[in-house]
Structure formats: structure tokens, C-alpha cells
CSV table of C-alpha atoms in Angstrom, one decimal:
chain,number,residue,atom,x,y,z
A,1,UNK,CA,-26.1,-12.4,16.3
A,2,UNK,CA,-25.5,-9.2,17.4
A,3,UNK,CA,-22.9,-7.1,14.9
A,4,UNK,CA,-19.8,-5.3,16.9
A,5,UNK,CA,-20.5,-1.4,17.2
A,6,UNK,CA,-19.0,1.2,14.9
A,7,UNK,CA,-15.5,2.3,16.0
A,8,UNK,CA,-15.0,5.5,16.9
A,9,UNK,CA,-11.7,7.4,15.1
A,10,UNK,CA,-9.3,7.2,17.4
A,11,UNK,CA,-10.1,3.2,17.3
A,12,UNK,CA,-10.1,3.5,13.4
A,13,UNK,CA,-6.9,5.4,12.7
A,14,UNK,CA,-5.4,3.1,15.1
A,15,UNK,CA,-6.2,0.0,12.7
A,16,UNK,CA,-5.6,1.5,9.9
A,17,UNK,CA,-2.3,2.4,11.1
A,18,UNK,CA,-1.6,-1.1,12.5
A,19,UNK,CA,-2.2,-2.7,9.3
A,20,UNK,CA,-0.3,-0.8,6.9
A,21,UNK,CA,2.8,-1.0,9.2
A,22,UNK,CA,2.5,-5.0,9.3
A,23,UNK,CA,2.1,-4.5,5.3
A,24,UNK,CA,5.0,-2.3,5.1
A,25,UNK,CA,7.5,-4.3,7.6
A,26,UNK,CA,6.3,-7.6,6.0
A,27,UNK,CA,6.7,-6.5,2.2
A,28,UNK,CA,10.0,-4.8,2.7
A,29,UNK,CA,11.4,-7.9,4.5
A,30,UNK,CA,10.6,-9.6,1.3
A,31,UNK,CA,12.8,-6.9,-0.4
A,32,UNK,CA,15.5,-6.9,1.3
A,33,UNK,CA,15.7,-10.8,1.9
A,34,UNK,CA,15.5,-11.0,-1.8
A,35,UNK,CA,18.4,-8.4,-2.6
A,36,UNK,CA,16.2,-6.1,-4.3
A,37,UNK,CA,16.4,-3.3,-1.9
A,38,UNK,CA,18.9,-2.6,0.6
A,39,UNK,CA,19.4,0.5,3.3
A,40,UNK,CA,22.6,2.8,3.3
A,41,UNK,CA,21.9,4.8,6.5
A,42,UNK,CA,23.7,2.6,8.9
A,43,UNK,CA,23.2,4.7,11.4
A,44,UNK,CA,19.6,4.1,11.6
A,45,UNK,CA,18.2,1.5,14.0
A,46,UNK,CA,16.5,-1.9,12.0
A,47,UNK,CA,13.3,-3.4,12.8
A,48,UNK,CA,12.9,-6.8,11.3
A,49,UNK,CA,14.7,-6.1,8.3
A,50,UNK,CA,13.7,-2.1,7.4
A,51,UNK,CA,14.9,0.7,8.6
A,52,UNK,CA,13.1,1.8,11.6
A,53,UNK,CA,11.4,4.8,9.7
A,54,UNK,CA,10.5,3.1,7.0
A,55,UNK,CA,7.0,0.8,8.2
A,56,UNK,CA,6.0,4.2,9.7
A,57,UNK,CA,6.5,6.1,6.9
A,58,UNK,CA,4.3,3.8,5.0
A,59,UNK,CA,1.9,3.4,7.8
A,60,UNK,CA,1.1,7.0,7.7
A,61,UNK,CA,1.3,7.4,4.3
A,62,UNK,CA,-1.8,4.5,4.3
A,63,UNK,CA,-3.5,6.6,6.8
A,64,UNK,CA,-3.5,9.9,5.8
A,65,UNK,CA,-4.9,8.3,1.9
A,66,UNK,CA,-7.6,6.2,3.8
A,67,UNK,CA,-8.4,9.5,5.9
A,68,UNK,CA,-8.5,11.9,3.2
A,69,UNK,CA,-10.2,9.1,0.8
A,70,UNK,CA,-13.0,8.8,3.5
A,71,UNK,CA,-13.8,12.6,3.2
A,72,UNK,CA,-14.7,12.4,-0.8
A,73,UNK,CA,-17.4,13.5,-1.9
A,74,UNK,CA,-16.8,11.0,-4.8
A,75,UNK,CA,-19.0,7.4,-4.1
A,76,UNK,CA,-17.7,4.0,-3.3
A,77,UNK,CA,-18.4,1.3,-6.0
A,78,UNK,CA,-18.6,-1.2,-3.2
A,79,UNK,CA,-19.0,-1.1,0.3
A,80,UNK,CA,-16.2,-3.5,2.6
A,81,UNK,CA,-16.1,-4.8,5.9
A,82,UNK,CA,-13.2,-5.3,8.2
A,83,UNK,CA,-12.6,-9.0,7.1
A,84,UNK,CA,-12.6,-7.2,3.7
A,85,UNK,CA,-10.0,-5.0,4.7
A,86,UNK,CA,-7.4,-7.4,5.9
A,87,UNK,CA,-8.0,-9.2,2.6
A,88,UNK,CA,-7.3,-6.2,1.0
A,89,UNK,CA,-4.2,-5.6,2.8
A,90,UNK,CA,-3.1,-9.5,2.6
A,91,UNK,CA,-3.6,-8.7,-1.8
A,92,UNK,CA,-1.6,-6.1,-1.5
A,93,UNK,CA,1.2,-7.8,0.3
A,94,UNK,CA,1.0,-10.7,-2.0
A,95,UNK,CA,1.5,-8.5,-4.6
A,96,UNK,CA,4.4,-6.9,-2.7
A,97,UNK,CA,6.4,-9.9,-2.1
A,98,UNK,CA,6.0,-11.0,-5.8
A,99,UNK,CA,7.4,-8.1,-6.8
A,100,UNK,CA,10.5,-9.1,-5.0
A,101,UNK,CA,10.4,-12.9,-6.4
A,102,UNK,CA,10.5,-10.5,-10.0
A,103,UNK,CA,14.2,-9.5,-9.5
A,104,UNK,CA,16.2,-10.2,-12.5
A,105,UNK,CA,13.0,-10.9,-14.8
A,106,UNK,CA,13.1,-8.6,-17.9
A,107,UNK,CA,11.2,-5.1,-17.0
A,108,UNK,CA,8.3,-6.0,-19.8
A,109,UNK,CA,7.5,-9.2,-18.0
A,110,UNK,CA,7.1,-7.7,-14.6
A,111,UNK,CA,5.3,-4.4,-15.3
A,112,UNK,CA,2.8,-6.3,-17.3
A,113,UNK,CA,2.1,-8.9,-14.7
A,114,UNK,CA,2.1,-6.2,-11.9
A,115,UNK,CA,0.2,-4.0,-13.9
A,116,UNK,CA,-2.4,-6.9,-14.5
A,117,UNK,CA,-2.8,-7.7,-10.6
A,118,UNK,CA,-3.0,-3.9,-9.4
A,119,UNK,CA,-5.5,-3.6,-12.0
A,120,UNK,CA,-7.4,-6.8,-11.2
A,121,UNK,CA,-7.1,-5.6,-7.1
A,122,UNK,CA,-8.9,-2.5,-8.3
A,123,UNK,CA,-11.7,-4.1,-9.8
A,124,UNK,CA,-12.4,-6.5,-6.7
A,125,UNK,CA,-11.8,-4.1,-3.7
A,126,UNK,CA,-13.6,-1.3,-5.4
A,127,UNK,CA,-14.2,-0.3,-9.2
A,128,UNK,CA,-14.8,3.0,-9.2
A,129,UNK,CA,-13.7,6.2,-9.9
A,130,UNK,CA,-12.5,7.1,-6.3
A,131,UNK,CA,-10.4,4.4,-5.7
A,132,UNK,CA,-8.6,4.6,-9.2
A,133,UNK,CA,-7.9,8.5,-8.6
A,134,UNK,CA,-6.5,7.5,-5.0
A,135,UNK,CA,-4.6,4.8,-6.6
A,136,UNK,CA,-3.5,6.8,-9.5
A,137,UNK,CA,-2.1,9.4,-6.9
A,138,UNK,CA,-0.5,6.7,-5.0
A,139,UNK,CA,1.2,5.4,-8.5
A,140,UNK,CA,2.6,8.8,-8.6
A,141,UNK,CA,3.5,10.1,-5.0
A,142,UNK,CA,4.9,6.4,-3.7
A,143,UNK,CA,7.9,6.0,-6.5
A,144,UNK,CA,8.8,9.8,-6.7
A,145,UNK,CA,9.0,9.8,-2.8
A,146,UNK,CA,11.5,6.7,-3.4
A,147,UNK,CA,13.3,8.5,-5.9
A,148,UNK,CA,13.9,11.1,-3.6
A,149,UNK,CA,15.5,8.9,-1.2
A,150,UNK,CA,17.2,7.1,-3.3
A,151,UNK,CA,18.7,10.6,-4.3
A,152,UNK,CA,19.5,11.2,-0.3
A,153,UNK,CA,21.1,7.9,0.3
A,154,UNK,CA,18.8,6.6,2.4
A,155,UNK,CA,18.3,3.4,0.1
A,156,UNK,CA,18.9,1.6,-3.0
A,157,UNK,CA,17.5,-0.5,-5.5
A,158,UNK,CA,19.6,-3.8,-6.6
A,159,UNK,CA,21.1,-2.8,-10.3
A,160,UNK,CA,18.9,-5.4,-12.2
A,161,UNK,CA,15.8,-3.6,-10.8
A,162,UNK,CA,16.4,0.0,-10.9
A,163,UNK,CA,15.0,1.1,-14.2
A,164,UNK,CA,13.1,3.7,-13.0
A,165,UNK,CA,15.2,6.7,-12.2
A,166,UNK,CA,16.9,4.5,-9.5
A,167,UNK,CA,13.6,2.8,-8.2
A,168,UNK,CA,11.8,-0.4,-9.8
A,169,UNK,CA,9.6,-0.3,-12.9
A,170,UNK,CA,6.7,-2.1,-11.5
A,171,UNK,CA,6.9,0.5,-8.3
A,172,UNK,CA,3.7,2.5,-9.6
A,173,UNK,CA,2.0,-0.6,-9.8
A,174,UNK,CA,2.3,-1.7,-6.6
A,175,UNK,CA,1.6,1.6,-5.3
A,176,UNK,CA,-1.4,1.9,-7.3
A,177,UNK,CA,-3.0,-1.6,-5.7
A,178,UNK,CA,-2.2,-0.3,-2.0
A,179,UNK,CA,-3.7,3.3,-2.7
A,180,UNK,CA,-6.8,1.4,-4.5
A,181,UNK,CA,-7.2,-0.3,-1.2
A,182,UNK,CA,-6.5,1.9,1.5
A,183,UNK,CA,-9.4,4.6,-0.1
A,184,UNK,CA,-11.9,2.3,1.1
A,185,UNK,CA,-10.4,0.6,4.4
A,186,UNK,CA,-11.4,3.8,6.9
A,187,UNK,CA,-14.2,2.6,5.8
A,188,UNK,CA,-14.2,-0.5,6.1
A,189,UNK,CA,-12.9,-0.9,9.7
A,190,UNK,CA,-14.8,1.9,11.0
A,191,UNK,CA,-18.0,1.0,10.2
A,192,UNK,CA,-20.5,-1.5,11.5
A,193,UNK,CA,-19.7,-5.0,9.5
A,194,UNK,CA,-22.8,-6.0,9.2
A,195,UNK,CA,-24.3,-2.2,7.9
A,196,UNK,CA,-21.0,-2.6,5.1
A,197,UNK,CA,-22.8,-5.3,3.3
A,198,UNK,CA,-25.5,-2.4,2.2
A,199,UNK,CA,-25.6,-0.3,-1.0
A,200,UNK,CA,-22.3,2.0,-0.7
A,201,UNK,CA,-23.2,5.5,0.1
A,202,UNK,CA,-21.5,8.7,-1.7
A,203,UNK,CA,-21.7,10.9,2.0
């Protein structure tokens, strides 16, 4: 059987796009079902349960990582196809909505078990040193962007879950696991599926 064809970029920024806004609506509808988030801006239409910029914040956020991530010169531990990549992204959102089932759970309990997962997403989507810095920088940029809007108004966190200047404890962690994956998905939805089984290639 004949493998699809490579996807050009448009095609590719499209997906990767798509699927971190369904990550991104579906996770924060956990969150806000679940009391631990909830938007001020009243003003601002809702889709599903976010605030309408909110999944294409995210969404961009995923694709400008997977873009940049893509251009390393640093190697891929592993090389992912695009069944990969919505396996990756269905992790992630796992992940996500069991950090909203974590409300009220003491802030050791959650970070740990968080902490354990992002680390253990890591190691199956891609061990190596390219995905951790992306992660790492996601760790970092995702919660102080959510600080700042916190800060603005925009949103809050529920007071049980707010440890972290105004944002959630186990937020870096769960930033950390969706950075870790979306380094690799340009990738891995851009390339031919059946070529993405093959070594990984640092170019």
C-alpha cells in the first residue's frame, strides 16, 4: 500500500493549528467545568466553555514551538508519524483534564504526579535533548504568560489552586508535556508516515 504524500506547509501549519485548538478548547472545558479556572472579561464572546481568544492563543502558541522546533539544528531522539501525533496530543489532553480532576488535592500530591506524567510523555514522544529544551521553555513561557493575565483580569484560578503567583502549581508541568510534544509534531504530520518510521534525522 501506497503511503499518503508529504504535506506541503500550508497543509502542515493547518493541522498543527487544528489540533492544538481542539487540545486547548477541550482541556480548558475541563477547567472551567471543574471550577478551577474561570474568565472575568464578560465582554468577550465564549466558545464552548473558553473565552473565544483563548484556543487560539494556545493554537498558535503550539504552532509557532512546532515551527521553530522543526528548524533546530538539534536531532530528534525519535522519529513520529501523524497517528503519533494525535496520540501525542490525546496524552497531553489527558494530562490536562487530570489536572482539573486535582483541584483541592494538596500541591505536593499534584506536582509530583504531574511532574511524573510530563516526564514519562517526554520519554515516549521523544527523549532527547530538543524536545526537553522546547518543553523546558514551554514550562516557563506558558505559566508566566498566565500570570500575566491573571494580573490583567482576563482570568482566574479557583483559590485552592492558585499557588503559583495566581496560577496552578502543576501549570509548568503541563506546559512542559505539550511543548515536549509539539517540538516533534511539524514533523510528524508533515512528513511521509511511512518514511517517519526511519532513523530520525538531525537536518
Amino acid at each position: 500500500m501506497t503511503s499518503p504524500p508529504a504535506l506541503g506547509t500550508g497543509a502542515t501549519a493547518a493541522l498543527v493549528f487544528a489540533l492544538g485548538f481542539g487540545v486547548a478548547l477541550a482541556g480548558d472545558a475541563c477547567h472551567v467545568a471543574s471550577g478551577t479556572t474561570h474568565y472575568r472579561w464578560e465582554s468577550v464572546p465564549v466558545l464552548w466553555r473558553s473565552a473565544l481568544w483563548f484556543p487560539f492563543l494556545v493554537a498558535g502558541s503550539v504552532l509557532a514551538t512546532a515551527w521553530a522546533a522543526q528548524r533546530s539544528p538539534r536531532p530528534r531522539a525519535r522519529a513520529r508519524s501523524r497517528p503519533d501525533a494525535v496520540l501525542g496530543a490525546a496524552a497531553v489532553l489527558a494530562l490536562y483534564a487530570l489536572t482539573a480532576a486535582l483541584r483541592g488535592q494538596p500541591t505536593t500530591v499534584s506536582v509530583v504526579l504531574t511532574a511524573a506524567i510530563a516526564a514519562g510523555v517526554w520519554a515516549w514522544w521523544d527523549p532527547s535533548p530538543r524536545a526537553f529544551v522546547f518543553g523546558g521553555a514551554a514550562a516557563v513561557v506558558g505559566p508566566l504568560a498566565e500570570i500575566g493575565l491573571v494580573e490583567l483580569g482576563a482570568a482566574r484560578y479557583a483559590g485552592d489552586t492558585d499557588g503559583l503567583f495566581g496560577v496552578a502549581p502543576w501549570l509548568p508541568c503541563l506546559y512542559f508535556a505539550a511543548g515536549a510534544v509539539a517540538s516533534g509534531v511539524w514533523e510528524a504530520i508533515g512528513s511521509n508516515p511511512g518514511a517517519a518510521r526511519g532513523p530520525a534525522r538531525s537536518g
